[in-house]
Amino acid sequence: GDSVTQMEGPVTLSEEAFLTINCTYTATGYPSLFWYVQYPGEGLQLLLKATKADDKGSNKGFEATYRKETTSFHLEKGSVQVSDSAVYFCALSTTGNQFYFGTGTSLTVIP
Amino acid sequence: GAVVSQHPSRVICKSGTSVKIECRSLDFQATTMFWYRQFPKQSLMLMATSNEGSKATYEQGVEKDKFLINHASLTLSTLTVTSAHPEDSSFYICSARGASGRRETQYFGPGTRLLVL
């Protein structure tokens, strides 16, 4: 079945450090891939998405490229800020209905 | 602004009572709504999918008699946790999918934190 495997956390970085959160997926069809962010006490917010191979999603300095050959969608940011502290979820959807989420990666950025 | 709202955002109740959680799509008509459950430090698990005017489809292991879902209109779905127990304490998140103009959209609500004492 469809699934997402995400790098386990927690991750602690200093401000302005480079961030990578790994995400790989298994899907029977041609999924769309997503990164969602959850700030403390809040629901999910879509951070970025990519709908086909080689697409790059980007938002707020975060990027992720849909790599079909490695079935990956790693999240990167060149310089993190304290305000980026949150839990990040990788997700896929093949039908546009059900989403399959990774277990989430908690990121803490310290000044 | 938020396009999917949930009410209440937090609820504390006694064991044995029933709790109703509302999910509303604000800027579009949601033909399909999804209910997820998130345990602390874990991912979201889909509980059920509901289409407007029809019965919800529950995921394996989810008790349909305990988690009653009503999708009576294109902008409102409700989840009722019947006879809640402490193990039902969790973060419940809805997601609404529908057309906004020509685009198909799907958004997540902010979640409802349920604590059963």
XYZ file of C-alpha atoms in Angstrom:
228
model
C 0.000 0.000 0.000
C 0.889 3.655 -0.135
C 3.110 4.938 2.634
C 5.550 7.641 3.621
C 8.739 7.219 5.600
C 10.109 10.302 7.200
C 13.301 11.093 9.048
C 12.835 10.729 12.772
C 13.462 13.645 15.020
C 13.734 15.610 17.009
C 16.049 17.897 15.105
C 17.732 20.807 16.844
C 19.571 23.426 14.817
C 21.121 26.789 15.434
C 19.657 29.781 13.681
C 20.881 30.161 10.082
C 21.877 26.505 9.841
C 20.990 24.364 6.822
C 18.021 22.064 7.187
C 17.285 18.757 5.507
C 14.421 16.492 6.476
C 14.381 13.265 4.501
C 11.195 11.767 3.124
C 10.735 8.713 0.940
C 7.524 7.220 -0.295
C 5.923 4.073 -1.631
C 2.976 4.414 -3.958
C 1.176 2.245 -6.468
C 0.146 5.123 -8.692
C 1.499 8.568 -9.457
C 1.167 10.489 -6.235
C 1.236 14.138 -5.451
C 3.654 14.912 -2.642
C 3.276 17.441 0.133
C 4.988 18.948 3.103
C 2.759 20.192 5.897
C 3.845 22.172 8.937
C 2.211 22.115 12.350
C 3.052 24.888 14.774
C 2.537 24.254 18.498
C -1.136 23.959 19.369
C -2.276 24.458 15.792
C -3.499 22.333 12.905
C -1.733 21.495 9.692
C -0.747 24.095 7.162
C 0.315 23.248 3.647
C 3.933 24.306 3.223
C 4.576 23.160 -0.334
C 3.659 20.508 -2.826
C 4.675 18.875 -6.088
C 2.368 16.997 -8.375
C 4.719 15.233 -10.785
C 8.261 13.971 -11.137
C 11.004 16.604 -11.179
C 8.646 19.308 -9.938
C 10.070 21.518 -7.223
C 7.768 22.893 -4.566
C 8.890 25.984 -2.696
C 7.536 28.356 -0.084
C 8.970 30.581 2.657
C 12.516 29.551 1.745
C 11.725 25.837 1.939
C 12.158 23.613 -1.099
C 11.529 20.008 -2.016
C 12.011 18.232 -5.339
C 9.915 15.277 -6.438
C 12.454 12.561 -7.305
C 10.772 9.599 -8.890
C 13.989 7.641 -9.385
C 14.746 7.685 -5.662
C 11.076 7.974 -4.551
C 12.054 10.903 -2.387
C 10.793 14.373 -1.519
C 13.354 15.776 0.907
C 12.647 19.139 2.528
C 15.443 21.700 2.591
C 16.007 25.227 3.771
C 19.257 27.099 3.485
C 18.989 29.176 6.636
C 16.492 28.334 9.345
C 14.976 30.806 11.765
C 13.612 30.414 15.275
C 10.128 30.893 13.830
C 10.587 27.706 11.764
C 10.371 25.622 14.926
C 7.468 23.258 14.319
C 6.615 19.707 13.354
C 6.939 18.908 9.660
C 4.928 16.170 7.969
C 5.613 14.642 4.603
C 2.510 13.302 2.874
C 1.313 11.780 -0.347
C -1.986 11.485 -2.108
C -2.697 9.483 -5.239
C -6.401 9.967 -5.610
C -6.732 13.437 -4.212
C -8.797 11.939 -1.461
C -6.871 10.108 1.162
C -3.581 11.472 2.429
C -0.873 9.272 3.849
C 1.307 11.067 6.351
C 4.751 10.405 7.714
C 5.235 10.345 11.453
C 6.402 13.940 11.564
C 9.752 15.506 12.356
C 10.004 17.992 15.187
C 12.362 20.878 14.480
C 13.646 23.230 17.134
C 15.750 26.196 16.083
C 17.748 27.860 18.825
C 19.024 31.425 18.656
C -7.482 33.358 6.060
C -8.664 29.998 7.269
C -10.896 28.213 4.796
C -11.777 25.315 7.085
C -12.844 25.928 10.645
C -13.407 23.569 13.536
C -15.415 24.104 16.663
C -14.659 23.808 19.457
C -10.890 24.172 19.405
C -10.590 22.535 22.809
C -12.997 20.508 24.887
C -12.705 18.824 28.255
C -15.426 16.400 29.238
C -16.208 13.731 31.762
C -15.966 10.066 30.907
C -19.232 8.752 29.497
C -20.406 11.962 27.898
C -20.717 12.618 24.172
C -18.838 15.341 22.369
C -19.695 16.882 19.008
C -17.036 18.498 16.842
C -18.000 20.647 13.871
C -16.009 21.135 10.698
C -16.996 23.878 8.283
C -15.678 24.866 4.886
C -15.822 28.646 4.688
C -15.046 29.597 1.106
C -16.064 26.558 -0.878
C -18.459 23.656 -0.977
C -16.891 20.528 0.391
C -18.111 17.464 -1.439
C -15.844 15.286 0.656
C -14.667 15.660 4.227
C -12.103 13.596 6.058
C -11.620 13.097 9.768
C -8.177 12.383 11.177
C -6.933 11.599 14.620
C -3.520 12.503 15.928
C -2.031 11.054 19.095
C 0.742 12.962 20.847
C 3.981 12.934 18.864
C 2.454 10.711 16.199
C 1.198 11.199 12.707
C -2.341 11.726 11.540
C -4.405 8.635 11.031
C -7.439 8.755 8.783
C -10.574 7.740 10.637
C -13.275 8.159 8.022
C -14.256 9.771 4.753
C -17.648 11.309 4.236
C -19.402 12.535 1.130
C -22.248 14.992 1.408
C -25.562 13.266 1.822
C -24.210 9.742 2.155
C -22.885 7.525 4.893
C -19.298 7.848 5.958
C -16.708 5.247 5.048
C -14.686 4.218 8.078
C -11.126 2.988 8.109
C -10.364 -0.418 9.509
C -10.332 -0.462 13.273
C -12.445 2.671 13.703
C -15.713 2.023 15.518
C -18.508 3.580 13.512
C -20.910 3.420 16.435
C -18.500 5.323 18.626
C -17.431 7.957 16.122
C -20.593 9.182 14.429
C -20.067 11.288 11.341
C -22.729 13.414 9.712
C -22.080 15.316 6.480
C -25.476 16.899 6.110
C -24.522 19.842 3.933
C -21.782 20.922 1.561
C -20.225 23.143 4.194
C -20.638 21.202 7.406
C -19.567 17.848 8.773
C -19.801 16.778 12.395
C -17.949 14.127 14.354
C -19.606 12.939 17.531
C -17.548 10.936 19.990
C -20.148 8.952 21.875
C -19.637 7.843 25.476
C -16.141 9.249 25.469
C -13.443 7.604 27.554
C -9.940 8.780 28.490
C -8.417 6.735 25.668
C -10.396 8.881 23.214
C -8.391 11.908 24.278
C -6.652 13.074 21.146
C -6.332 15.810 18.554
C -9.033 15.516 15.896
C -8.466 17.207 12.555
C -10.860 17.491 9.658
C -10.031 18.100 6.041
C -12.433 19.388 3.428
C -12.195 18.861 -0.310
C -14.230 20.567 -2.979
C -14.245 22.971 -5.878
C -13.394 26.638 -5.462
C -14.114 28.126 -8.842
C -12.565 25.709 -11.302
C -9.935 24.443 -8.930
C -10.226 21.400 -6.759
C -9.010 22.339 -3.311
C -8.377 20.565 -0.059
C -7.612 22.185 3.240
C -7.131 21.026 6.790
C -8.896 22.483 9.760
C -7.018 23.775 12.810
C -7.948 20.752 14.881
C -9.901 20.075 18.071
C -8.135 18.911 21.179
C -10.299 16.550 23.217
C -9.462 15.651 26.793
C -11.645 13.101 28.523
C -11.285 12.956 32.279
